[in-house]
Short mmCIF file of C-alpha atoms and ligand atoms in Angstrom, two decimals:
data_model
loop_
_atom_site.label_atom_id
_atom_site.label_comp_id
_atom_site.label_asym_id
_atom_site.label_seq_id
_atom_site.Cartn_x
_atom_site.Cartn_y
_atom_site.Cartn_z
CA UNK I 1 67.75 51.42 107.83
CA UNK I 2 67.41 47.91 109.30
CA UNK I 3 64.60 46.88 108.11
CA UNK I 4 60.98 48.56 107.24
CA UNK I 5 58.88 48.54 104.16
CA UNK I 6 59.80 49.60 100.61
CA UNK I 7 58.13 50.10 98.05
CA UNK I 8 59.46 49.12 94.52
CA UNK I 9 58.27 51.11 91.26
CA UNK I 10 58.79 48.74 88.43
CA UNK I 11 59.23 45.03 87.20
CA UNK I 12 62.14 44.86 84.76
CA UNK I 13 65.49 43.59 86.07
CA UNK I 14 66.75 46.23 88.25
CA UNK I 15 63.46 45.81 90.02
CA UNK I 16 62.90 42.44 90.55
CA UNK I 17 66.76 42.20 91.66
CA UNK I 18 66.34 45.71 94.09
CA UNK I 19 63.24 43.60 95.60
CA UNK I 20 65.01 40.47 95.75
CA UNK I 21 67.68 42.51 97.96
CA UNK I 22 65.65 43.70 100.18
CA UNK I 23 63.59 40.89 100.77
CA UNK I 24 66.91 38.45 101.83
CA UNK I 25 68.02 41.34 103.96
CA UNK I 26 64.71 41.22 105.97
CA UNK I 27 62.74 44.44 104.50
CA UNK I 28 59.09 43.86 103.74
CA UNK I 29 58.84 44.80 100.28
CA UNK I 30 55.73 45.86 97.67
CA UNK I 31 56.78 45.70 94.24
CA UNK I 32 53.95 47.79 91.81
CA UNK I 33 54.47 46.98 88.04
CA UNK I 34 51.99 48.98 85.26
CA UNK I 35 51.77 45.79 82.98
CA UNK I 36 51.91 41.65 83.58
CA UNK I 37 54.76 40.33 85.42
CA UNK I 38 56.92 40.22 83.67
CA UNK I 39 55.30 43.17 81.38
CA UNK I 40 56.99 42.78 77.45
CA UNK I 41 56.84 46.43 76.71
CA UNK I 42 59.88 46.45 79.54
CA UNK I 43 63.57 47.02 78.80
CA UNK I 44 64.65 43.98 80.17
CA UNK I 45 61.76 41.62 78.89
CA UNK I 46 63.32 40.08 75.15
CA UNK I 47 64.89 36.48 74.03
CA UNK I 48 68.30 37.45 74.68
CA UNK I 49 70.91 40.50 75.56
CA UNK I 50 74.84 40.39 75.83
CA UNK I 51 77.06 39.69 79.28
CA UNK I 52 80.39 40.85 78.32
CA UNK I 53 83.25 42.33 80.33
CA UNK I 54 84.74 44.45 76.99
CA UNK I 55 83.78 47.30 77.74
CA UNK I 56 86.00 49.92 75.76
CA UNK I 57 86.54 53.14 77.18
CA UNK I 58 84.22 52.89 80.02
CA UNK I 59 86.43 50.93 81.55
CA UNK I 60 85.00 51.80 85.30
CA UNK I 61 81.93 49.37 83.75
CA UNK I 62 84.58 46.29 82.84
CA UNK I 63 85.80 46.57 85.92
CA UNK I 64 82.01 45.99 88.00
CA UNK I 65 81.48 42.73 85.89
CA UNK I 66 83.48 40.10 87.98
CA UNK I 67 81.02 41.20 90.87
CA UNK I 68 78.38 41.62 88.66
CA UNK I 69 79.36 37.77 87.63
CA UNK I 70 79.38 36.67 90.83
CA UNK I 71 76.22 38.28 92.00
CA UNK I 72 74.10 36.65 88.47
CA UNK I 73 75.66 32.67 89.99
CA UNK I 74 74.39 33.82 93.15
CA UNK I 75 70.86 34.18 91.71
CA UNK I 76 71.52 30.63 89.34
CA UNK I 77 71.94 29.15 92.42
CA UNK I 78 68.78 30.79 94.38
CA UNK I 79 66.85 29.90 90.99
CA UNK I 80 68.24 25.94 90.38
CA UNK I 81 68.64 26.90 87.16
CA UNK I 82 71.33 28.82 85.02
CA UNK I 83 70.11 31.07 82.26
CA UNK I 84 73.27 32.11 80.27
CA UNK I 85 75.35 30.63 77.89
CA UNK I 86 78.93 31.51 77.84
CA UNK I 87 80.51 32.04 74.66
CA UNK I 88 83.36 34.34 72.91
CA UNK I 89 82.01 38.04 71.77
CA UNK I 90 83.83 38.50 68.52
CA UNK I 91 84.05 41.86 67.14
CA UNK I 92 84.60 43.19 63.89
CA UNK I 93 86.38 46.47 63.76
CA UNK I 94 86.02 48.46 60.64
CA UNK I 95 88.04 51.16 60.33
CA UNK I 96 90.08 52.76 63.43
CA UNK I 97 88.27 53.20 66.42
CA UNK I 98 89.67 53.83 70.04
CA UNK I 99 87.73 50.81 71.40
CA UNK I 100 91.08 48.17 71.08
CA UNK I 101 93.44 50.01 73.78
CA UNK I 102 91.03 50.49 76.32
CA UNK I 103 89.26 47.20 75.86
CA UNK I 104 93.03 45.29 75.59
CA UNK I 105 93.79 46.83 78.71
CA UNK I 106 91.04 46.57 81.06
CA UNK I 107 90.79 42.78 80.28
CA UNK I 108 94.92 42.50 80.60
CA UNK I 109 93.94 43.96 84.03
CA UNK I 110 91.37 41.57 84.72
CA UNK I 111 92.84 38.43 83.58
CA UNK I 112 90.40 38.08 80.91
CA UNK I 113 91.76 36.65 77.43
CA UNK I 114 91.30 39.38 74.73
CA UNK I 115 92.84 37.69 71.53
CA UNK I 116 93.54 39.40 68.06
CA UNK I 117 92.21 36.61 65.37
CA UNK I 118 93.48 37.42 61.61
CA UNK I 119 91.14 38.53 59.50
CA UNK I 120 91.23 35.70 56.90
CA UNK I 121 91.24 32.97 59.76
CA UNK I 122 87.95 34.86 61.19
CA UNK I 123 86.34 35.15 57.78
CA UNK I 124 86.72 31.04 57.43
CA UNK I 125 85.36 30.72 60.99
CA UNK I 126 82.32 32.86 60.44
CA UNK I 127 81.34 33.00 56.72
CA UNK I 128 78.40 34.53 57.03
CA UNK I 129 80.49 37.92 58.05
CA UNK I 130 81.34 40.52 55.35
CA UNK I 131 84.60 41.15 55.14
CA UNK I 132 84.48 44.55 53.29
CA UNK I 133 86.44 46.71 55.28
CA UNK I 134 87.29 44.61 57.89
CA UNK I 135 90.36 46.00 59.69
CA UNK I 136 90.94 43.90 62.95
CA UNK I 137 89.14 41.00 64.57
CA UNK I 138 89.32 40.54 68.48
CA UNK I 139 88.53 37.55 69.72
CA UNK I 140 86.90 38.35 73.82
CA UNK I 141 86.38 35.70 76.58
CA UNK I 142 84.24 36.39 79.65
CA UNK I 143 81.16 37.03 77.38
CA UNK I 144 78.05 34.92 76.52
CA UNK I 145 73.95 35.64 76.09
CA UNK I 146 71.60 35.85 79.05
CA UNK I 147 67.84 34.78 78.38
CA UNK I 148 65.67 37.52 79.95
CA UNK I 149 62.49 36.51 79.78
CA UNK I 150 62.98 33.04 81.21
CA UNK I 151 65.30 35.19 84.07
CA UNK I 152 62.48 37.82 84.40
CA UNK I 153 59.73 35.05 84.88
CA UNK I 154 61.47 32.77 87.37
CA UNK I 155 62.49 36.35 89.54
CA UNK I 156 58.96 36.86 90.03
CA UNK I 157 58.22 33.26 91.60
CA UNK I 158 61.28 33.47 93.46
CA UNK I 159 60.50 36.89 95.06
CA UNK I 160 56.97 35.98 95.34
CA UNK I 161 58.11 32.96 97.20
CA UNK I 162 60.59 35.00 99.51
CA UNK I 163 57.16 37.50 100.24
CA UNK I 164 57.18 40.36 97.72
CA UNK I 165 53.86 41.58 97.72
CA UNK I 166 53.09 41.78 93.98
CA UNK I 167 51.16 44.01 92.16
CA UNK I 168 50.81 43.65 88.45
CA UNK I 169 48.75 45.89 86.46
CA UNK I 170 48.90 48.63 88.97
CA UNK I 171 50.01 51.70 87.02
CA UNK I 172 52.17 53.78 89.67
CA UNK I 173 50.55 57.32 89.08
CA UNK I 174 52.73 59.04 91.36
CA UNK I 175 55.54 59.25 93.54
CA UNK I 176 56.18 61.65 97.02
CA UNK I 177 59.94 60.82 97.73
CA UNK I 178 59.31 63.00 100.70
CA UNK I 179 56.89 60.89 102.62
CA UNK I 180 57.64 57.74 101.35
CA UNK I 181 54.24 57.18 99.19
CA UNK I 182 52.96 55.51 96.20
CA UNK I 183 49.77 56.47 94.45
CA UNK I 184 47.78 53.76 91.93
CA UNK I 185 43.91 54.02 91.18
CA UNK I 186 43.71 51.56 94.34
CA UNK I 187 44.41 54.49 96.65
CA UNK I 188 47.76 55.45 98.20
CA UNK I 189 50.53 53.25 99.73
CA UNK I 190 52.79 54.15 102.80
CA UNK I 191 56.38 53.11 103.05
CA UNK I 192 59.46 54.01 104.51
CA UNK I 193 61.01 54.28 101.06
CA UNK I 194 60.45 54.22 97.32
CA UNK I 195 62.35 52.84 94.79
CA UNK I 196 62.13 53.58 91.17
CA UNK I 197 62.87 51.72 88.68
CA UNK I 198 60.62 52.65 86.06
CA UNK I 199 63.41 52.11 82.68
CA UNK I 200 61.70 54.46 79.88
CA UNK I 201 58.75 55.57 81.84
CA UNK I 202 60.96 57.19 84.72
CA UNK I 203 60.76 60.95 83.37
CA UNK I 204 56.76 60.73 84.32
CA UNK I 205 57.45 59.73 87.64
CA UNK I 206 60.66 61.95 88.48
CA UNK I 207 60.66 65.13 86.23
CA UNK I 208 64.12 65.94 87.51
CA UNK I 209 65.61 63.05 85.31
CA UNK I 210 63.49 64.74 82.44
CA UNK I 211 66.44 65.99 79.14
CA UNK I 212 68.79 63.78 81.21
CA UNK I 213 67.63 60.14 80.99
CA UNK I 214 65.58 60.23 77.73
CA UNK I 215 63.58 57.80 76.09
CA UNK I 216 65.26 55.91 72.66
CA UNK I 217 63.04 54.21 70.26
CA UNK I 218 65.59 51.11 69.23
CA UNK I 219 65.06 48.47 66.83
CA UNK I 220 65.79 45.03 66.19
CA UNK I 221 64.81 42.60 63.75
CA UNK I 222 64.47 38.38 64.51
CA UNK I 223 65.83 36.32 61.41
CA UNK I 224 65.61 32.88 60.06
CA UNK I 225 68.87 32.60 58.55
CA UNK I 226 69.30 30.76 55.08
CA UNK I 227 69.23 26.64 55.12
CA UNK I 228 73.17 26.69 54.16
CA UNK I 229 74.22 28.90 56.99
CA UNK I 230 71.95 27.37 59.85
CA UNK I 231 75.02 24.98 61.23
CA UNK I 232 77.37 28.20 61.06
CA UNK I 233 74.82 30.55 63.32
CA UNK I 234 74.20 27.63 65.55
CA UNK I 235 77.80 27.55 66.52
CA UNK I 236 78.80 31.22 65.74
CA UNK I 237 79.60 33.43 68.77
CA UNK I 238 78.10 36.85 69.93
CA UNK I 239 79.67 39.27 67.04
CA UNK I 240 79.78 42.66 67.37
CA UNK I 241 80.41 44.98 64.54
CA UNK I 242 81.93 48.46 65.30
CA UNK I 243 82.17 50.69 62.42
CA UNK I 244 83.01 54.20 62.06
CA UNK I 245 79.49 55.73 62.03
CA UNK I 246 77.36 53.10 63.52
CA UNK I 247 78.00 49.14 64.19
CA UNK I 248 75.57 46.55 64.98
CA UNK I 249 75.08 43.44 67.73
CA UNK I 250 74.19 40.20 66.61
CA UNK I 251 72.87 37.51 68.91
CA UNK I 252 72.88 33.91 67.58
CA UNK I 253 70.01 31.38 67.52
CA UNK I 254 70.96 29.23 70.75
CA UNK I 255 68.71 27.36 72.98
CA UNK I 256 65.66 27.72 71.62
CA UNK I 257 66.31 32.00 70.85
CA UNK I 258 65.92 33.07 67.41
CA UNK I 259 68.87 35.21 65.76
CA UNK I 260 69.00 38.70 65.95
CA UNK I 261 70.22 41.91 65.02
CA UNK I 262 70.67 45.63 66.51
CA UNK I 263 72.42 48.61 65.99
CA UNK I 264 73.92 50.51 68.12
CA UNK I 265 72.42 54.20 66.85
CA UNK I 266 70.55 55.92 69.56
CA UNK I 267 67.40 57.73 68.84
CA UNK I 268 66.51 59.81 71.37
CA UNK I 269 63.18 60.03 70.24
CA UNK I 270 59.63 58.06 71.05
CA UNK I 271 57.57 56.91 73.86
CA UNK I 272 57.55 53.80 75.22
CA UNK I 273 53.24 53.11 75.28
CA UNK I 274 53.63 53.54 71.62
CA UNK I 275 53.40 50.15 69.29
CA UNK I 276 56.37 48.50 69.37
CA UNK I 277 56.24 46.51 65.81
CA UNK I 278 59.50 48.30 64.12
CA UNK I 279 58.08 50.71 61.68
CA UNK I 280 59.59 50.59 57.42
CA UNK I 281 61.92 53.25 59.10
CA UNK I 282 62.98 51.45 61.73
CA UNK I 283 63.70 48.50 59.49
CA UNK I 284 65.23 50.55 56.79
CA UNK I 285 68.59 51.93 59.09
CA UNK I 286 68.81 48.68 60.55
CA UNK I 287 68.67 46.83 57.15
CA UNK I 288 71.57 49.27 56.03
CA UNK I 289 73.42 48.31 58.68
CA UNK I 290 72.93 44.66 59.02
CA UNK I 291 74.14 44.82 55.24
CA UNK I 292 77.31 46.28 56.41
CA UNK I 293 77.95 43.26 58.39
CA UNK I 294 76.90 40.21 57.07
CA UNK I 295 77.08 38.71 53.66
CA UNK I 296 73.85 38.43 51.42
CA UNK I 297 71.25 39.73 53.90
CA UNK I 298 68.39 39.54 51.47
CA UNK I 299 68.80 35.62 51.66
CA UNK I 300 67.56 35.54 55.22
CA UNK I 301 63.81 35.50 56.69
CA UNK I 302 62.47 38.60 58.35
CA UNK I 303 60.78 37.05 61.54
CA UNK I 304 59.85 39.51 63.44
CA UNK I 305 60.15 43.81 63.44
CA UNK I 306 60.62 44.78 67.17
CA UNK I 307 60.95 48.04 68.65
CA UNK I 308 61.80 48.17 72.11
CA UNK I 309 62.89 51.35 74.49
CA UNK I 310 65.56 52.17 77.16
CA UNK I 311 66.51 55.89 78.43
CA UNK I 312 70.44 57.09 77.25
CA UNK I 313 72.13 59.64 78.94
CA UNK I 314 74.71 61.98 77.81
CA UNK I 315 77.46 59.95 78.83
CA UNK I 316 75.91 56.27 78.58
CA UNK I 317 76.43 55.86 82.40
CA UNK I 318 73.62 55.08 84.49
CA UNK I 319 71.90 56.90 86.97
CA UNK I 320 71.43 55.39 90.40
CA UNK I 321 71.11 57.59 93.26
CA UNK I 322 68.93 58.83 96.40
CA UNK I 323 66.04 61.30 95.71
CA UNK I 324 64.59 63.33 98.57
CA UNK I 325 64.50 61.94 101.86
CA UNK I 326 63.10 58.73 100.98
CA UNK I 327 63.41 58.13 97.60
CA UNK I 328 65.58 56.39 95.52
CA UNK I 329 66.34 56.20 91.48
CA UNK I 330 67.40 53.10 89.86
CA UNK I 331 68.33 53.50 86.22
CA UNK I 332 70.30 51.02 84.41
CA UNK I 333 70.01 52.84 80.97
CA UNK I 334 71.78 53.33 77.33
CA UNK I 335 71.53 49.66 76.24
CA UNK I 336 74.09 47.96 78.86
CA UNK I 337 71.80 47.77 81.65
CA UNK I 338 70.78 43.97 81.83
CA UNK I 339 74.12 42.38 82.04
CA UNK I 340 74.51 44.72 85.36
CA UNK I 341 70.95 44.79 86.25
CA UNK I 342 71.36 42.19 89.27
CA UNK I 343 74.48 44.14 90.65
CA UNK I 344 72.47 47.42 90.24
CA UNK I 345 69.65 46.17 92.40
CA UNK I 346 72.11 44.80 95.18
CA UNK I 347 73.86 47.73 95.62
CA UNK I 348 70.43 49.67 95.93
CA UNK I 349 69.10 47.03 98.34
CA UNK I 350 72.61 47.04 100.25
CA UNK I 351 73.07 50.91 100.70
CA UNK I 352 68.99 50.88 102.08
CA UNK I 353 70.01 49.06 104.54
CA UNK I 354 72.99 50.84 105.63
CA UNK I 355 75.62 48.58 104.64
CA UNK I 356 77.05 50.58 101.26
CA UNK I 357 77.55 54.39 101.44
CA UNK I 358 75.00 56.33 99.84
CA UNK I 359 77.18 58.94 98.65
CA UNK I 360 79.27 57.22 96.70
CA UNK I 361 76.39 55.20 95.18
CA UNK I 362 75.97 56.98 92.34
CA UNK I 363 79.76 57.44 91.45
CA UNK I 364 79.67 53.16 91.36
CA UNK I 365 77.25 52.31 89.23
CA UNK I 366 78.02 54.88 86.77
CA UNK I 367 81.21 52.94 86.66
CA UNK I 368 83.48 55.64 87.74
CA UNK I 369 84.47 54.02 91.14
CA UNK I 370 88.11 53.95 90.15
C1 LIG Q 1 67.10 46.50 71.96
C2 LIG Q 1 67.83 46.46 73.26
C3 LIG Q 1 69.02 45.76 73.36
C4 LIG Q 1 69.71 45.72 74.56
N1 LIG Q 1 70.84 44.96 74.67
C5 LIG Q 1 71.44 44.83 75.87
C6 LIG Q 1 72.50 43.90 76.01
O1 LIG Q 1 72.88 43.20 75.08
N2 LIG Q 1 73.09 43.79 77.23
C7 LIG Q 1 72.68 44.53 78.30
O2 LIG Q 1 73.26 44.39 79.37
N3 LIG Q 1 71.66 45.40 78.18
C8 LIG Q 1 71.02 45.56 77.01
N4 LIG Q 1 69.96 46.39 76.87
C9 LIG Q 1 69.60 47.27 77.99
C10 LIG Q 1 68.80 46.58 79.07
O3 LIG Q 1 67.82 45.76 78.51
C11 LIG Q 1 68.20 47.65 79.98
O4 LIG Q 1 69.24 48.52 80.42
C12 LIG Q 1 67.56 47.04 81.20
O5 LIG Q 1 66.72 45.98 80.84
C13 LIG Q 1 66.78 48.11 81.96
O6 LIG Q 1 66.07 47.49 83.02
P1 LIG Q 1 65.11 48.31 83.95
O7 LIG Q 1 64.59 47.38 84.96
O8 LIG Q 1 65.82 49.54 84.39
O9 LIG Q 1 63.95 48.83 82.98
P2 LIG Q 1 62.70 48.03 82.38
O10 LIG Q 1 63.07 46.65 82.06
O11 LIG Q 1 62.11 48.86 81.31
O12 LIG Q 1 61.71 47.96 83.61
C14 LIG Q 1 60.98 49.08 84.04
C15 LIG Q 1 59.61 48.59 84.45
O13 LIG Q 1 58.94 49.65 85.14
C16 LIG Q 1 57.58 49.60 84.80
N5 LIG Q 1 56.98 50.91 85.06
C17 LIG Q 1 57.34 52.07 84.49
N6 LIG Q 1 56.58 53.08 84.97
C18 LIG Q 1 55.72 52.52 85.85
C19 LIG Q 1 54.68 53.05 86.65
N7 LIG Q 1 54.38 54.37 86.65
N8 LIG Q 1 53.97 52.21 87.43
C20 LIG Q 1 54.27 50.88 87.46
N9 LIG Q 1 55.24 50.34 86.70
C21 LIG Q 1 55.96 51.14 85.91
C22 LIG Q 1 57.61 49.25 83.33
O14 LIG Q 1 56.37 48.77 82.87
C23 LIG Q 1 58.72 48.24 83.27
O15 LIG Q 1 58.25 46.91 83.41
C24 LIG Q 1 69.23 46.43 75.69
C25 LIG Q 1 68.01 47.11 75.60
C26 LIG Q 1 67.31 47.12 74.41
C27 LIG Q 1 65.99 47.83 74.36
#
């Protein structure tokens, strides 16, 4: 298609960057979001998430993040203003895990340093780690923190300012993939295709993706750290902790973020309308977990209890592909979605418009491309 209208289900970041693809590629484009723009019950919308090009035995995903680097300094540039911070992702292995080969050789392949750090040299660097059963420490490069909500915000002026017609708190109530059409209580909406890119609502919208992209309740919990360790998080690196049952994510307090921790336990369960203030539950597993990995956790400051939602498929790969004659699904799910988010959308906007092949679309961006 050369150009025409589409119509864009959903404002987290594989919808704002599917818009801002079609927009520069001279497509009229509508973009319908349920909440505010951006909405905070979103996916995408939080302080910070991960970039990373580790990517263990998915190795098909390492491989999209050079692109997927170049396509995020393509939108720095559109924005005039950079919203990552590049730093080392450390992580913590505990126990024997089949992360290391893959990881060691995908980055070999890339050119990306991947560096073993002994474990009493890491436990000096970062002494706010516990070292109990610690087995290997890998120091990554190409890795930092992106800051989502100031990217989310700043999409919206610049799309708005290319000529996205915006329209916040218009719940999409249905979909015909068929015709082309969007329904919200405003009445119905003709295009000459829809996009969806709904993140944990997309089930009510396309059933088909229903027992295959489900919806995970995940939690996450902001800290204040204690006064004596303040300098250390300020400096530490993203550190990842991968243990034999479960691991966790930690995120440091840069830029004006707070520090924060996640695990990396799916659980399949919850919708997304539902509060999202991380229930005792919630708080217990992660607590657990966060004890596994850092030293003295009962020193620090609860901030905040946050649950938030993606959808996780059986494999972790996302699900990106054309449905019906003029439909299209855009679903950059099971937690590793942002980082590609931007290269998601432009390889939506660029196989619309006839310049990617749609059958192999899907094969891409679940990282299987070769
Ligand atoms: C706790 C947590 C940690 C994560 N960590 C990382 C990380 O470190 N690195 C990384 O790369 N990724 C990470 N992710 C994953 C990443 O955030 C997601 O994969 C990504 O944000 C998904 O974006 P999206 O646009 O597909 O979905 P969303 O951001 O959820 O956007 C979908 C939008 O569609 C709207 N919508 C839904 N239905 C309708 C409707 N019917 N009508 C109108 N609007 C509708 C929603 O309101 C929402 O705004 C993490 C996710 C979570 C929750």
């Amino acid at each position: 298609m050369s150009a025409g209208k589409i119509l864009v289900v959903g404002g987290g970041i594989a919808g704002l960057s599917t818009a801002w693809g079609l927009v520069r590629r001279g497509f009229a484009v509508e973009l319908f979001e349920q909440g505010a723009l951006p909405y905070p019950k979103a996916s995408s919308y939080d302080e910070h998430r991960i970039i990373r090009h580790a990517y263990g035995d998915m190795e098909g995903y390492a491989y999209l993040m050079p692109e997927a680097f170049r396509v995020w300094n393509a939108l720095w540039a559109a924005l005039g203003v950079c919203h990552y911070d590049a730093m080392p992702a450390v992580y913590l292995m505990r126990g024997e895990s089949d992360w290391y080969e893959t990881t060691k050789r995908s980055m070999g392949r890339m050119g990306v340093a991947c560096t073993d750090i002994s474990i009493d040299a890491a436990m000096a660097r970062y002494p706010m780690v516990n070292p109990e059963g610690v087995t290997r420490v890998v120091q990554t490069d190409g890795a930092g923190m992106l800051y989502p909500i100031r990217i989310l915000t700043d999409m919206v002026k610049l799309i708005a300012g290319l000529g996205v017609v915006l329209h916040p708190n218009s719940l999409v109530e249905s979909v015909d993939l068929q015709a082309g059409t969007v329904r919200t209580a405003a009445g119905l909406t003709q295009g000459d295709a829809v996009v969806v890119t709904a993140g944990a609502w997309v089930n009510r919208l396309i059933p088909s993706t229903t027992g295959v992209a489900v919806p995970s309740r995940q939690a996450v919990m902001f800290l204040a750290p204690p006064p004596a360790l303040m300098d250390a998080w300020q400096a530490a690196p993203v550190l990842i902790d991968i243990g034999p049952d479960s691991g966790t994510y930690t995120l440091p307090p840069r830029a004006g973020t707070r520090l924060k921790i996640g695990d990396h336990q799916f659980t399949r369960q919850g919708d997304p309308d539902e509060d999202r203030t991380g229930t005792d539950a919630d708080v217990e597993r992660l607590t657990a977990a966060a004890r596994r990995a850092w030293l003295d956790f009962d020193a620090y400051t609860v901030l905040e209890r946050k649950a938030c939602f993606y959808t996780v498929t059986a494999d972790e790969r996302f699900l990106v592909r054309r449905e019906g004659t003029r439909g299209w699904l855009g679903s950059a799910c099971s937690g590793h979605g942002f980082k590609l988010g931007p290269l998601i959308g432009e390889g939506i906007a660029a196989t619309i418009a006839g310049e990617r092949d749609a059958d192999t679309l899907a094969i891409w961006a679940a990282g299987r491309a070769g």
